[in-house]
């Protein structure tokens, strides 16, 4: 079955540590996205990528980094510069053409500070 | 003004009831619209796209009113399994990177 796989499901970060969240899709989608969701809040865009080897900052990119070396993979690193990393992180993908394509989500990673 | 606004609820309804949610958006240039459903501690899942002419999928009907800049979702014959948070999502232009999510409306269907 085609889909988006995020791992791990739960992740704990120590002070000063960088952690990397994995996102893999086999939907053959060009575009991929990372969002953060805090309790009672809407999804906020961290980074997005329209094509391999290209990505852009979203609304809250500070303290995060990404790479897009392969079409199917878009890992997110939460760096030590992100002072409030506790949140639900969601990866999504969509077809590239046009703005009327919905995004499809992985099942998320919950990140907490130890 | 917030870009996408929804009543957070919760809407408490009995099984079999009809319930409607509205969502307003601020950018009149918005191009496409969606409703997503999110269960507690799960990822959002696409419920339906919203077309200018309105569209229906089983018990669910979505409407778009561009003049008043709102979209609506009507759920008929509510089931217990409809209990979830419903997210209104707007694409501000034809680019695929500009989805804006509302905070969601919570629906609780009781026996």
Short mmCIF file of C-alpha atoms in Angstrom, two decimals:
data_model
loop_
_atom_site.label_atom_id
_atom_site.label_comp_id
_atom_site.label_asym_id
_atom_site.label_seq_id
_atom_site.Cartn_x
_atom_site.Cartn_y
_atom_site.Cartn_z
CA UNK A 1 0.00 0.00 0.00
CA UNK A 2 1.20 3.51 -0.80
CA UNK A 3 1.67 5.88 2.06
CA UNK A 4 3.85 8.04 4.24
CA UNK A 5 5.90 6.51 7.04
CA UNK A 6 7.22 8.56 9.93
CA UNK A 7 9.59 7.25 12.55
CA UNK A 8 9.98 7.03 15.41
CA UNK A 9 6.49 7.38 16.84
CA UNK A 10 7.86 8.81 20.10
CA UNK A 11 11.18 10.58 20.65
CA UNK A 12 12.84 12.14 23.66
CA UNK A 13 15.48 14.81 23.41
CA UNK A 14 18.06 15.79 25.98
CA UNK A 15 19.22 19.36 26.45
CA UNK A 16 21.72 20.40 23.78
CA UNK A 17 20.98 17.40 21.60
CA UNK A 18 20.03 17.33 17.93
CA UNK A 19 17.47 14.73 16.90
CA UNK A 20 16.31 13.65 13.45
CA UNK A 21 12.79 12.65 12.49
CA UNK A 22 12.37 10.39 9.50
CA UNK A 23 9.74 10.74 6.77
CA UNK A 24 9.51 8.37 3.78
CA UNK A 25 6.80 8.24 1.12
CA UNK A 26 6.11 5.81 -1.72
CA UNK A 27 3.33 7.83 -3.34
CA UNK A 28 5.70 9.23 -5.97
CA UNK A 29 4.83 12.74 -4.80
CA UNK A 30 7.20 15.56 -5.66
CA UNK A 31 6.27 17.89 -2.81
CA UNK A 32 6.87 17.16 0.87
CA UNK A 33 6.19 19.19 4.00
CA UNK A 34 6.90 19.29 7.72
CA UNK A 35 4.40 20.70 10.21
CA UNK A 36 4.34 21.16 13.93
CA UNK A 37 1.14 20.91 15.98
CA UNK A 38 0.89 22.13 19.56
CA UNK A 39 -2.12 21.30 21.79
CA UNK A 40 -5.17 23.29 20.78
CA UNK A 41 -3.31 24.85 17.89
CA UNK A 42 -3.48 24.56 14.15
CA UNK A 43 -0.71 23.04 12.08
CA UNK A 44 2.23 25.35 11.42
CA UNK A 45 4.56 24.87 8.46
CA UNK A 46 8.23 24.35 9.29
CA UNK A 47 9.81 23.51 5.90
CA UNK A 48 8.65 22.32 2.52
CA UNK A 49 10.29 20.88 -0.55
CA UNK A 50 8.94 20.99 -4.09
CA UNK A 51 11.62 18.87 -5.70
CA UNK A 52 14.75 16.92 -4.90
CA UNK A 53 17.68 19.04 -3.67
CA UNK A 54 15.45 22.04 -3.07
CA UNK A 55 13.56 23.21 0.02
CA UNK A 56 12.15 26.42 1.49
CA UNK A 57 11.51 27.74 4.97
CA UNK A 58 7.98 27.81 6.25
CA UNK A 59 6.57 30.01 8.98
CA UNK A 60 8.57 28.60 11.89
CA UNK A 61 11.87 27.29 10.46
CA UNK A 62 14.16 28.60 13.21
CA UNK A 63 15.82 25.78 15.10
CA UNK A 64 15.08 23.20 12.41
CA UNK A 65 16.89 21.88 9.36
CA UNK A 66 15.95 19.54 6.50
CA UNK A 67 17.46 17.80 3.50
CA UNK A 68 15.93 16.36 0.34
CA UNK A 69 18.49 14.10 -1.29
CA UNK A 70 15.92 11.59 -2.53
CA UNK A 71 12.39 12.07 -3.80
CA UNK A 72 10.93 9.68 -1.27
CA UNK A 73 12.73 11.01 1.82
CA UNK A 74 12.51 14.32 3.71
CA UNK A 75 14.13 14.07 7.17
CA UNK A 76 13.74 16.85 9.73
CA UNK A 77 16.43 17.68 12.30
CA UNK A 78 15.39 19.45 15.47
CA UNK A 79 18.50 21.26 16.61
CA UNK A 80 19.50 22.40 20.09
CA UNK A 81 18.64 25.93 18.94
CA UNK A 82 14.94 24.99 19.07
CA UNK A 83 14.20 25.85 22.69
CA UNK A 84 10.64 24.56 22.79
CA UNK A 85 10.67 21.37 20.70
CA UNK A 86 7.90 19.49 22.51
CA UNK A 87 5.15 19.01 19.94
CA UNK A 88 3.50 16.62 17.50
CA UNK A 89 5.44 16.63 14.20
CA UNK A 90 3.62 15.76 10.99
CA UNK A 91 5.10 15.06 7.58
CA UNK A 92 2.94 15.39 4.47
CA UNK A 93 3.29 15.02 0.73
CA UNK A 94 1.34 16.05 -2.33
CA UNK A 95 1.45 16.04 -6.09
CA UNK A 96 3.33 18.99 -7.46
CA UNK A 97 0.99 20.32 -10.06
CA UNK A 98 -1.48 23.01 -9.11
CA UNK A 99 -2.78 24.25 -5.81
CA UNK A 100 -5.83 22.07 -5.70
CA UNK A 101 -3.94 18.97 -4.65
CA UNK A 102 -4.58 17.94 -1.06
CA UNK A 103 -1.76 16.90 1.21
CA UNK A 104 -1.55 13.43 2.72
CA UNK A 105 -0.06 12.93 6.16
CA UNK A 106 2.07 10.40 7.95
CA UNK A 107 1.00 9.29 11.41
CA UNK A 108 3.33 11.69 13.18
CA UNK A 109 6.17 11.76 15.70
CA UNK A 110 5.68 13.00 19.27
CA UNK A 111 8.80 14.73 20.55
CA UNK A 112 9.36 15.53 24.21
CA UNK A 113 12.21 16.96 26.25
CA UNK A 114 13.82 14.74 28.88
CA UNK B 1 -7.96 38.91 11.49
CA UNK B 2 -6.93 35.26 11.50
CA UNK B 3 -6.46 33.68 8.10
CA UNK B 4 -8.76 30.73 8.74
CA UNK B 5 -11.23 30.84 11.60
CA UNK B 6 -13.34 28.07 13.03
CA UNK B 7 -15.55 27.75 16.10
CA UNK B 8 -13.55 25.39 18.33
CA UNK B 9 -16.69 23.80 19.81
CA UNK B 10 -17.22 21.24 21.11
CA UNK B 11 -20.44 20.53 19.30
CA UNK B 12 -22.30 17.91 21.32
CA UNK B 13 -24.97 16.12 19.28
CA UNK B 14 -26.95 12.86 19.64
CA UNK B 15 -26.61 10.05 17.15
CA UNK B 16 -28.72 10.66 14.08
CA UNK B 17 -28.57 14.45 14.34
CA UNK B 18 -27.55 16.81 11.56
CA UNK B 19 -24.73 19.19 12.38
CA UNK B 20 -23.09 21.98 10.41
CA UNK B 21 -19.75 23.72 10.78
CA UNK B 22 -18.67 26.97 9.20
CA UNK B 23 -15.21 28.27 8.50
CA UNK B 24 -14.25 31.77 7.37
CA UNK B 25 -11.11 32.74 5.51
CA UNK B 26 -9.57 36.16 5.16
CA UNK B 27 -7.85 36.07 1.78
CA UNK B 28 -10.29 36.58 -1.07
CA UNK B 29 -7.68 35.25 -3.50
CA UNK B 30 -7.84 31.79 -1.92
CA UNK B 31 -7.98 29.12 -4.59
CA UNK B 32 -8.79 25.77 -3.08
CA UNK B 33 -10.44 24.44 0.03
CA UNK B 34 -10.53 21.20 1.96
CA UNK B 35 -12.01 19.61 5.04
CA UNK B 36 -9.80 17.26 7.03
CA UNK B 37 -10.73 15.09 9.97
CA UNK B 38 -8.35 14.57 12.90
CA UNK B 39 -8.94 12.01 15.60
CA UNK B 40 -7.42 12.54 19.03
CA UNK B 41 -3.62 12.20 18.90
CA UNK B 42 -3.71 11.09 15.25
CA UNK B 43 -2.77 12.63 11.94
CA UNK B 44 -5.24 14.69 9.87
CA UNK B 45 -6.97 12.76 7.11
CA UNK B 46 -8.57 14.28 4.05
CA UNK B 47 -12.35 14.19 4.33
CA UNK B 48 -13.21 16.04 1.15
CA UNK B 49 -12.21 18.80 -1.19
CA UNK B 50 -14.65 21.70 -1.50
CA UNK B 51 -15.66 22.74 -4.98
CA UNK B 52 -17.30 25.98 -6.08
CA UNK B 53 -20.48 24.18 -7.01
CA UNK B 54 -20.64 22.36 -3.70
CA UNK B 55 -20.15 18.65 -3.36
CA UNK B 56 -21.53 15.71 -1.49
CA UNK B 57 -19.98 12.46 -0.32
CA UNK B 58 -22.48 10.19 1.37
CA UNK B 59 -23.62 11.88 4.58
CA UNK B 60 -21.20 14.78 4.13
CA UNK B 61 -21.90 17.95 2.12
CA UNK B 62 -19.46 20.80 1.62
CA UNK B 63 -20.36 24.25 0.35
CA UNK B 64 -18.27 27.24 -0.67
CA UNK B 65 -19.47 30.85 -0.55
CA UNK B 66 -16.80 33.01 -2.16
CA UNK B 67 -18.73 36.25 -1.76
CA UNK B 68 -18.88 35.86 2.00
CA UNK B 69 -15.58 33.96 2.20
CA UNK B 70 -16.77 30.95 4.10
CA UNK B 71 -17.01 27.23 3.62
CA UNK B 72 -19.32 24.85 5.40
CA UNK B 73 -19.52 21.17 6.22
CA UNK B 74 -22.84 19.47 6.86
CA UNK B 75 -22.98 16.03 8.44
CA UNK B 76 -26.30 14.18 8.27
CA UNK B 77 -27.34 11.20 10.39
CA UNK B 78 -24.36 11.57 12.75
CA UNK B 79 -22.61 8.38 13.89
CA UNK B 80 -20.58 7.82 17.03
CA UNK B 81 -17.58 7.34 14.75
CA UNK B 82 -17.96 10.90 13.45
CA UNK B 83 -16.61 12.20 16.78
CA UNK B 84 -13.40 13.99 15.86
CA UNK B 85 -11.95 17.43 15.18
CA UNK B 86 -12.72 18.83 11.74
CA UNK B 87 -10.07 21.05 10.20
CA UNK B 88 -10.84 23.68 7.61
CA UNK B 89 -7.92 24.09 5.18
CA UNK B 90 -7.42 26.82 2.62
CA UNK B 91 -4.87 27.20 -0.17
CA UNK B 92 -4.15 30.89 -0.52
CA UNK B 93 -3.01 30.72 -4.13
CA UNK B 94 -2.28 28.25 -6.85
CA UNK B 95 1.02 27.30 -5.26
CA UNK B 96 1.03 24.00 -3.46
CA UNK B 97 3.01 25.15 -0.48
CA UNK B 98 0.53 27.55 1.05
CA UNK B 99 -2.07 25.47 2.82
CA UNK B 100 -3.36 27.25 5.90
CA UNK B 101 -5.03 25.16 8.57
CA UNK B 102 -7.75 26.27 10.93
CA UNK B 103 -7.50 25.14 14.54
CA UNK B 104 -10.43 22.82 14.10
CA UNK B 105 -13.96 22.26 15.37
CA UNK B 106 -14.51 19.41 17.79
CA UNK B 107 -17.56 17.20 17.31
CA UNK B 108 -18.80 14.81 19.98
CA UNK B 109 -21.58 12.43 19.00
CA UNK B 110 -23.29 10.69 21.91
CA UNK B 111 -25.54 7.60 22.01
#
